[in-house]
Coordinates of C-alpha atoms in Angstrom, one line a residue:
X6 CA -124.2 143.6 214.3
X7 CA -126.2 146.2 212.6
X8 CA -123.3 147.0 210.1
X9 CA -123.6 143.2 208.5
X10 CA -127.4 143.3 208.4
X11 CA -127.3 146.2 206.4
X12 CA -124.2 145.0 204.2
X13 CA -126.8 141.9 203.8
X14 CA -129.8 144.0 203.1
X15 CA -127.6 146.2 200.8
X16 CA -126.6 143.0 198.7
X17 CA -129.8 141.7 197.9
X18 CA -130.4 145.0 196.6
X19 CA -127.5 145.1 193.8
X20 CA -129.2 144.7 190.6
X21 CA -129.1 140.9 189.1
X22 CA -127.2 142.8 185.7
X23 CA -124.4 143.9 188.5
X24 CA -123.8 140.7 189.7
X25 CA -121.5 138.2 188.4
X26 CA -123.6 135.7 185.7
X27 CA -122.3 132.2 186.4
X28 CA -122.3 129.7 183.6
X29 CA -125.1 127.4 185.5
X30 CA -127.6 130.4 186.0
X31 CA -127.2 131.4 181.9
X32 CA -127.9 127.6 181.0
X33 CA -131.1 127.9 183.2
X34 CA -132.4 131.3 181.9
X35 CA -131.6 130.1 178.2
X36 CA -133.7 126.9 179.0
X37 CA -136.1 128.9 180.4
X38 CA -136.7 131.4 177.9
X39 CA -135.0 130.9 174.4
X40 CA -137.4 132.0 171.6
X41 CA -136.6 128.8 169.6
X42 CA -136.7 126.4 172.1
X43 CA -140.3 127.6 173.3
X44 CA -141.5 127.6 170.1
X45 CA -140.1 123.8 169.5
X46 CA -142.1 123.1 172.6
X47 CA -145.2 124.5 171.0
X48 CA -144.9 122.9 168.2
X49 CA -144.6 119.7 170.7
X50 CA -147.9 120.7 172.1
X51 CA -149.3 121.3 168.9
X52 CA -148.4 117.5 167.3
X53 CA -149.6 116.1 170.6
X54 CA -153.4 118.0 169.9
X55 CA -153.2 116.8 166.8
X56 CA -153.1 113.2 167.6
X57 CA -156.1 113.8 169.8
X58 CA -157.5 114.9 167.2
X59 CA -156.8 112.3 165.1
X60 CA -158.0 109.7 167.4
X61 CA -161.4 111.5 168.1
X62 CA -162.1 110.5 164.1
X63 CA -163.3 107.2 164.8
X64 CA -165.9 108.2 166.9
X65 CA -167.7 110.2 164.3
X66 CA -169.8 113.1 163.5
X67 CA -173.1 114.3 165.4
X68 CA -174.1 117.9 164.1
X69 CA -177.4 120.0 164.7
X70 CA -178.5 120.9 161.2
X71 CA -181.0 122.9 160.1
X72 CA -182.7 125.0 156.9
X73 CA -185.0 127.0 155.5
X74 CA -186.2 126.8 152.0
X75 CA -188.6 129.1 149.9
X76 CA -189.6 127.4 146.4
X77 CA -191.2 128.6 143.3
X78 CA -194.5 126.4 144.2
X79 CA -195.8 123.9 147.1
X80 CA -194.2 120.9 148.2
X81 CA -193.7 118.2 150.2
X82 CA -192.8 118.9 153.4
X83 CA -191.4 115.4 154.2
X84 CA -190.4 112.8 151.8
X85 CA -194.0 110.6 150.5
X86 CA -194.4 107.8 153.0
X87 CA -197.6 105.2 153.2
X88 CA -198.3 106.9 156.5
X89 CA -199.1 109.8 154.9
X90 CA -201.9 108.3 152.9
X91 CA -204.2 108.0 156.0
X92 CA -207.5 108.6 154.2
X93 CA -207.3 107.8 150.8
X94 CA -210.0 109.6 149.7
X95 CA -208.2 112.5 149.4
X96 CA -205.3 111.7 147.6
X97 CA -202.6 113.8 147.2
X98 CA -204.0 116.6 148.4
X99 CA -204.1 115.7 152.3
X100 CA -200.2 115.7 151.8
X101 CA -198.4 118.7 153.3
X102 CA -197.4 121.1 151.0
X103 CA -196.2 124.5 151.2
X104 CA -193.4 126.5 149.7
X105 CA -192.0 128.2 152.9
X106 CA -190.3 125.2 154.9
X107 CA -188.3 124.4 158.0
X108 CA -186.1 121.4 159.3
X109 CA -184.0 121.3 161.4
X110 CA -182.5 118.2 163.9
X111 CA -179.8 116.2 164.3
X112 CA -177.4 113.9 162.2
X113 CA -174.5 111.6 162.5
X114 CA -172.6 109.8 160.6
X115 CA -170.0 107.0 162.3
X116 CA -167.3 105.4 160.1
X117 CA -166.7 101.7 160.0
X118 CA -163.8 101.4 157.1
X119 CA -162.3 104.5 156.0
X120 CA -159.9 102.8 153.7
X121 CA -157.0 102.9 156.3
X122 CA -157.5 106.7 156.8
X123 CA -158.7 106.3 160.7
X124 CA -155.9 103.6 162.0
X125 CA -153.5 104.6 159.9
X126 CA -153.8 108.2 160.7
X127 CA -153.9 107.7 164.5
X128 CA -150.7 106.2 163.8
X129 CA -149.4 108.8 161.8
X130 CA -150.4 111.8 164.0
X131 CA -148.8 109.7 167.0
X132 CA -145.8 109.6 165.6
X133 CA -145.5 113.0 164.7
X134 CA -146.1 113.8 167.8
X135 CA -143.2 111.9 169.0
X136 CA -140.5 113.4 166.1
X137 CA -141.8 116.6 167.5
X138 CA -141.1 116.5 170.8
X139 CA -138.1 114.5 169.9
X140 CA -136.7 117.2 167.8
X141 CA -138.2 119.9 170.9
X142 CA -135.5 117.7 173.2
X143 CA -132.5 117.8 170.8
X144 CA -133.3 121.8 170.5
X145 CA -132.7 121.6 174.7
X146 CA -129.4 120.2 174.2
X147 CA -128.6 122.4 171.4
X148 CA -129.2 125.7 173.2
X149 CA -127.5 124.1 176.6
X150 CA -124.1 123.8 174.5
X151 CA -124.5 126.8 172.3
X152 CA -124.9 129.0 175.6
X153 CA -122.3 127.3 177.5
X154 CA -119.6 127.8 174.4
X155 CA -120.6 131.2 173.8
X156 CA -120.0 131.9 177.8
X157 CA -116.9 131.0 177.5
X158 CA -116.0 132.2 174.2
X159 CA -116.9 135.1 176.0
X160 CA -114.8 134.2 179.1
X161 CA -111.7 134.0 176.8
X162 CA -111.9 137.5 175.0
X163 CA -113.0 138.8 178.5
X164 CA -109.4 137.4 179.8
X165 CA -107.9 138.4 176.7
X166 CA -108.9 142.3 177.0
X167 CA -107.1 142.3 180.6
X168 CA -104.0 141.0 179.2
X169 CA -104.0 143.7 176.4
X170 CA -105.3 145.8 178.9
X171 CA -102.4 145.2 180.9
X172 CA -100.1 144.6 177.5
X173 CA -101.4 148.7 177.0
X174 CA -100.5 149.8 179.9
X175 CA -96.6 148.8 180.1
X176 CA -96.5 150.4 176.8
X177 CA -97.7 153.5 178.1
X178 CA -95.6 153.2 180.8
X179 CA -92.6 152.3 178.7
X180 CA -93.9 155.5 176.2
X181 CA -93.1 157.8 178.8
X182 CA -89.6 156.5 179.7
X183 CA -88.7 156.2 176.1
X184 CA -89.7 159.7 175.6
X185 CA -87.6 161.1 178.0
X186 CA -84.9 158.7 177.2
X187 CA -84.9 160.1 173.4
X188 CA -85.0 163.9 174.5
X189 CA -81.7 163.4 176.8
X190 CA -80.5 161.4 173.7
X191 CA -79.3 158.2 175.8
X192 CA -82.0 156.6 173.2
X193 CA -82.3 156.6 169.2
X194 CA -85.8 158.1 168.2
X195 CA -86.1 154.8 166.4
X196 CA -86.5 152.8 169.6
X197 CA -89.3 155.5 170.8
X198 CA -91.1 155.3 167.6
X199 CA -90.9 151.6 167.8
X200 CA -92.4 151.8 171.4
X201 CA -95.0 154.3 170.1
X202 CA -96.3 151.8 167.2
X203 CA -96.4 149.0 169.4
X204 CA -98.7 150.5 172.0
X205 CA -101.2 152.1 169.3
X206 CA -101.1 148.2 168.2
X207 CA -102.0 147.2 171.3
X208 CA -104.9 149.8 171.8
X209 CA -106.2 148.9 168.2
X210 CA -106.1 145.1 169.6
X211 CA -107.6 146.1 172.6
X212 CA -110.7 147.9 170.9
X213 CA -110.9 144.8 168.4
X214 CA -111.4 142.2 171.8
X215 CA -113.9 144.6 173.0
X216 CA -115.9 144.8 169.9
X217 CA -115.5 140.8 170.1
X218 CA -116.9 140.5 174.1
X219 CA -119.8 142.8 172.7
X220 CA -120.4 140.7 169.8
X221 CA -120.7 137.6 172.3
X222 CA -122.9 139.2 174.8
X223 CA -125.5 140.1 172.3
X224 CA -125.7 136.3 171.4
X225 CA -125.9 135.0 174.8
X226 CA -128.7 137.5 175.3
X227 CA -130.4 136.1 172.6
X228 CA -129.3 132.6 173.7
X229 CA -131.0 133.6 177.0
X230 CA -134.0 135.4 175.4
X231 CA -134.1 138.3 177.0
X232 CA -132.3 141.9 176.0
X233 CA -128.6 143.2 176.5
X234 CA -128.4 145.4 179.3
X235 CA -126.6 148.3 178.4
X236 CA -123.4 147.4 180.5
X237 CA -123.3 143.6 179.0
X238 CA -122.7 140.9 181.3
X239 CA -120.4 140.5 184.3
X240 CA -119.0 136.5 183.6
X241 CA -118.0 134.8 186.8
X242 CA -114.8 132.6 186.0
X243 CA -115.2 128.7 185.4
X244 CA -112.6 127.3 187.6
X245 CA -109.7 124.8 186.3
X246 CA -111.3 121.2 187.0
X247 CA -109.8 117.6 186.2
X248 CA -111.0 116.7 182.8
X249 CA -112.8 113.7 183.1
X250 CA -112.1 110.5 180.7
X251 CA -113.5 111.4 177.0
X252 CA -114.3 107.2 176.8
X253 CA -113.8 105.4 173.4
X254 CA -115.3 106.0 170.2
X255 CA -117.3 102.9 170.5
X256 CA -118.5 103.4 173.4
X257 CA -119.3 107.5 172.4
X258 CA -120.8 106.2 169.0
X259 CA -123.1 103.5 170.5
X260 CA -124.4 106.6 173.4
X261 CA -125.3 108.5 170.3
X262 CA -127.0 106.4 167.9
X263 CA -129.3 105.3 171.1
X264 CA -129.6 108.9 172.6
X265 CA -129.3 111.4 169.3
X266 CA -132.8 112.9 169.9
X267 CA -132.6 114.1 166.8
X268 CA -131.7 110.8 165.0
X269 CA -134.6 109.4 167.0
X270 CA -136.4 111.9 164.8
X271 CA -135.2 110.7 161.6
X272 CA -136.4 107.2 162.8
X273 CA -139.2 108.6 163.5
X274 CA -139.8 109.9 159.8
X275 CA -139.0 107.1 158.5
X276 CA -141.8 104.9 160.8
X277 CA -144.0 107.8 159.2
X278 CA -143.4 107.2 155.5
X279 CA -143.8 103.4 156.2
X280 CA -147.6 104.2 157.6
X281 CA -148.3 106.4 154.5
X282 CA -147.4 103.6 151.9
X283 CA -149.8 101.2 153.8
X284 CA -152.5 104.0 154.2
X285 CA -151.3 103.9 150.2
X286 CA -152.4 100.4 149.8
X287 CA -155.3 100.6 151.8
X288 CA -156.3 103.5 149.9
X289 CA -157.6 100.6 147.2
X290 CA -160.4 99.0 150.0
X291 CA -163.8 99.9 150.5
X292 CA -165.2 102.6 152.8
X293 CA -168.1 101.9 154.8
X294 CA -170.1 104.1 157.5
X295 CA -173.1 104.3 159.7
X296 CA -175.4 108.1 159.4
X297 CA -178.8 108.6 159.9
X298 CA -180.8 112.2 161.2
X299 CA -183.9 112.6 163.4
X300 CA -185.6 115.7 162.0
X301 CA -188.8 118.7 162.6
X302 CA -190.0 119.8 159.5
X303 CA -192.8 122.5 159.8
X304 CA -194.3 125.2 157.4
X305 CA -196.4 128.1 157.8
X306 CA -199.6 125.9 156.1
X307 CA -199.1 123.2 157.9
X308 CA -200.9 123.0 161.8
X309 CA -198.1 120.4 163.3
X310 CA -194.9 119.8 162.9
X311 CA -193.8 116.6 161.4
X312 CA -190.8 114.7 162.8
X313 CA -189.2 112.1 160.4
X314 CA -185.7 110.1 161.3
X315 CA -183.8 108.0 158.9
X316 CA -180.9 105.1 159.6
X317 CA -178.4 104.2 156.7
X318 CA -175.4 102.1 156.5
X319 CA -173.6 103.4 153.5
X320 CA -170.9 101.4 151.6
X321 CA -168.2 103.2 149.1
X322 CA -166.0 100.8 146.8
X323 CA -163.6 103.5 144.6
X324 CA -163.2 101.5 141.5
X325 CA -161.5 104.2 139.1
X326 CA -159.8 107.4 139.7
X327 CA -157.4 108.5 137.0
X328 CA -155.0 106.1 139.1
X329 CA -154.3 108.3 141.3
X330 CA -153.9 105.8 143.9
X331 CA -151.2 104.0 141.5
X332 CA -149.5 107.5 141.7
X333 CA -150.4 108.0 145.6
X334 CA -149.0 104.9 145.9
X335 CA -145.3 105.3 143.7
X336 CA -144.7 108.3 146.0
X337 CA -145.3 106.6 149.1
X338 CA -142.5 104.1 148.2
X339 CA -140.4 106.5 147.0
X340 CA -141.0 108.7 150.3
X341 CA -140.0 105.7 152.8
X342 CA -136.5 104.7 150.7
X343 CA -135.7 109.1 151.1
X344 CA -136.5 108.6 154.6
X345 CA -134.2 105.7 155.0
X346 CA -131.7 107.2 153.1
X347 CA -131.9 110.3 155.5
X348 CA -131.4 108.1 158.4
X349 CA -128.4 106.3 157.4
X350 CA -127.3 110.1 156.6
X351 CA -128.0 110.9 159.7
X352 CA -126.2 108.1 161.7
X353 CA -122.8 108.6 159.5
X354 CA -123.4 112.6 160.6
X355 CA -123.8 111.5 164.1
X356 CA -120.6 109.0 164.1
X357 CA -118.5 111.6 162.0
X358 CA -119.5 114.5 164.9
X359 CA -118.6 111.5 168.0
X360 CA -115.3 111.4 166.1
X361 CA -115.1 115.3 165.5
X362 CA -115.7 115.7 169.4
X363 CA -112.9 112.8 170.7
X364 CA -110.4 115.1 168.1
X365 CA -111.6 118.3 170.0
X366 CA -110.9 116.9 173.4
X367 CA -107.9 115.4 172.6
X368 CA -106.5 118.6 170.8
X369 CA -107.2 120.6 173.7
X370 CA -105.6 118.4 176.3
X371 CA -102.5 119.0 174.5
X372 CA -103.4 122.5 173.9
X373 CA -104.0 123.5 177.5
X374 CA -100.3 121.8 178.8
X375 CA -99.0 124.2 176.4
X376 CA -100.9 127.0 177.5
X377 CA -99.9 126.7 180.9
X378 CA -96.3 126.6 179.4
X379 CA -96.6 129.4 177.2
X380 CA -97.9 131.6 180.3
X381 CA -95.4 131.1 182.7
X382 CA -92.4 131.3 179.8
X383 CA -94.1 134.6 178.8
X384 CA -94.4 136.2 182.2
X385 CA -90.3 135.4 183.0
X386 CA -89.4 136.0 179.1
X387 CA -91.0 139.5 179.4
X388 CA -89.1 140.4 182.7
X389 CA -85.9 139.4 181.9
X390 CA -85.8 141.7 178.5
X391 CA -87.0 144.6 180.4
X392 CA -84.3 144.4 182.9
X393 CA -82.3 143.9 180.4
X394 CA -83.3 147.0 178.0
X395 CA -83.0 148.9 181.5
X396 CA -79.7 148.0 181.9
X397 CA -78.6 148.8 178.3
X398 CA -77.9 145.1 177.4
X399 CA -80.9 144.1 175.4
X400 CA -82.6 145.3 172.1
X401 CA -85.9 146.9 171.5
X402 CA -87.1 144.5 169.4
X403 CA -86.4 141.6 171.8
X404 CA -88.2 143.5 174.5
X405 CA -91.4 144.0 172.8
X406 CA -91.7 140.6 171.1
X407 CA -91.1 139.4 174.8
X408 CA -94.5 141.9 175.8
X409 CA -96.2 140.4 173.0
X410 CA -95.2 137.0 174.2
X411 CA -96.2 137.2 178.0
X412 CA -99.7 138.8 176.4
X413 CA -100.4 135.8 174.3
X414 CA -99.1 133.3 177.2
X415 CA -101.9 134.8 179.6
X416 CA -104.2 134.7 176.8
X417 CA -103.3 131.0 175.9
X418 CA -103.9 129.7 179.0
X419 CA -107.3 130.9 179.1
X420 CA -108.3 130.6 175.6
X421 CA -107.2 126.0 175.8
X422 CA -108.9 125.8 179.6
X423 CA -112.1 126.7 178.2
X424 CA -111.8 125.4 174.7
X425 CA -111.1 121.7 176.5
X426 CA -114.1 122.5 178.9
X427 CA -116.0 123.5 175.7
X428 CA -114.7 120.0 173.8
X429 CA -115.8 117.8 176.5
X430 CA -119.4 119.8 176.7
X431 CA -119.3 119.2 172.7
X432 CA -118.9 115.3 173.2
X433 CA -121.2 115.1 176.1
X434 CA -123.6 116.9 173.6
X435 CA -123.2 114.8 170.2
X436 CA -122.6 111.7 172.0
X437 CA -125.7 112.4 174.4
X438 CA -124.7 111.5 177.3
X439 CA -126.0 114.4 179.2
X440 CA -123.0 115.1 181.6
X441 CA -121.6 118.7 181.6
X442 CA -118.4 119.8 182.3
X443 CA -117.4 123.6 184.1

């Protein structure tokens, strides 16, 4: 049994890049690591900090202060209180003066009414929160069916380069013949050159698919977030499955307009334009807070230090400002009805995709029984003109539209299986109901 334990060990030792890349394991990695999407959940993480912070407002302020002041000439080192008229024989000059001075403490201030700006901010920040990490979901399900179309975009150029391959390669074949046919004169040199042109059409074609399988894996890398390897990607097939039942539009639209993550987003935007027009209105109340200090004061001239505290509960009634809270409050409105027009223009976006999507599905049905068709007419079409041009019966140009035939029946089939698997992945993802399809 040694020889399978090293066939083992020597298969966990082929590089990932060598081995086949399944569709399942490129959803994961572009899930995992798309540039976008990490930095939509950033942004997430960001809104949600900014709640908290938000919410931490209403607690207030406490902040060590602290100063030093040199004036022209002495005084006061505290504000003039009874207390400091102990003995009054002296008068004023038992007060503490100097012109070097220092204080330093701590203050706080607490807010009682902030004119809306503390509830209504909470609110606000919440829900900005929740559009972000809304909008970070929707950017999940964007990448999960961008990176699953462009796998098998990819998939269908990577089937169509080995039926030009193969396409090339009966050409070359057929070249030689038709060469040697031409020099012993049992063929016109038409029919040769007519060969020749056909198979530098098919190598031009076959350069043009590779240039398009390139193209693709250079998106899925990015789709994937990482870098192209220098040999691309190895695709393992997706395997013909029953499609499943697309459902009806109704029930499609209705999955939608209750699961669109980003339409939740919209709603979202508009909840937030409704809290800025009352944060508006309440923009016109009062403001009132709670502050006070407990403060050291000392000076070079003075033997002790003097500790004064202070308690206030402050009061702020805007009466005039240019009306600019009349203005504040005009754009608010105006905000919320653009927000609910963006939502309705969102939901008829959402129900014109659902109906995009049932078109897609059904259009491929129909497109993959004629694939499988065209493929098995093009394989027999293509071997009866050949034996047919062998036998000196047939014409040249019968022969290579046949070749050109069986090509684009191989490359038919392929191309409608995955464009239905793609269609259904495409409804599944406008109609957000999760469920994807290999």
């Amino acid at each position: 049994m040694k020889w399978l334990a090293t066939l083992l060990v020597a298969a966990a030792l082929v590089p990932a890049s060598a081995r086949a890349l399944t569709i399942e394991e490129a959803t994961t990695r572009a899930l995992a690591a798309n540039p976008r999407l990490q930095a939509a959940k950033l942004s997430a993480l960001a809104a949600a900090q900014r709640a908290q912070e938000a919410a931490g407002r209403r607690y207030g302020e406490v902040d060590l202060v602290g100063s030093y002041n040199h004036y022209d000439s002495n005084r006061s080192l505290v504000p003039i209180s009874i207390d400091l008229f102990k003995n009054p024989s002296l008068g004023f000059y038992q007060l503490p003066w100097d012109r070097n001075q220092l204080h330093y403490g701590i203050a706080y201030q607490i807010p009682l009414l902030a004119a809306g700006g503390l509830h209504e901010g909470r609110l606000i920040a919440e829900l900005a929160r929740r559009a972000s990490e809304d909008l970070a979901l929707y950017g999940a399900d964007e990448v999960r069916y961008n990176v699953r179309a462009a796998f098998r975009n990819a998939l269908t150029l990577t089937h169509a380069l080995t039926a030009v391959t193969a396409y090339e390669r009966a050409l070359e074949n057929d070249a030689k013949d038709a060469d040697l046919k031409v020099k012993v004169g049992t063929w016109a040199s038409v029919d040769g050159a007519k060969i020749h042109f056909a198979l530098e059409s098919a190598r031009a074609q076959r350069e043009a698919v590779q240039a398009g399988i390139d193209s693709l894996d250079a998106l899925l890398a990015a789709l994937m977030g990482e870098d192209l390897p220098p040999e691309g990607y190895t695709l393992a097939d997706a395997p013909e499955a029953p499609a499943p039942p697309a459902g009806t539009l109704r029930d499609n639209a209705e999955a939608a307009l209750g699961g669109r993550r980003d339409l939740a987003a919209v709603k979202v935007t508009v909840a937030i334009a409704e809290r800025k027009k009352l944060l508006a209105k309440e923009a016109f109340g009062p403001m009132v807070s709670v502050g006070g200090n407990y403060m050291t004061n000392s000076a070079p001239g003075i033997p002790d230090r003097l500790n004064t505290h202070e308690f206030g509960l402050y009061l702020n009634l805007p009466l005039f400002k240019g009306l600019q809270r009349i203005h504040a409050l005009h754009a608010a409105d105006f905000d919320l009805q653009a927000a609910q027009r963006q939502q309705r223009a969102k939901e008829l976006e959402v129900m014109a995709q659902v109906q995009d999507a049932l078109g897609r599905v059904q259009a491929a049905r129909a497109q993959l029984a004629a694939g499988k068709a065209q493929k098995a007419l093009g394989a027999e079409v293509a071997r009866v003109e050949h034996l047919k041009l062998e036998q000196g019966t047939g014409k040249m140009e019968d022969y290579l539209a046949a070749r050109v035939q069986e090509m684009q029946g191989e490359t038919g089939y392929w191309q409608a299986l995955y464009a239905l698997q793609s269609a259904l992945d495409y409804l599944d993802f406008v109609s957000a109901q999760g469920g994807q399809h290999d």
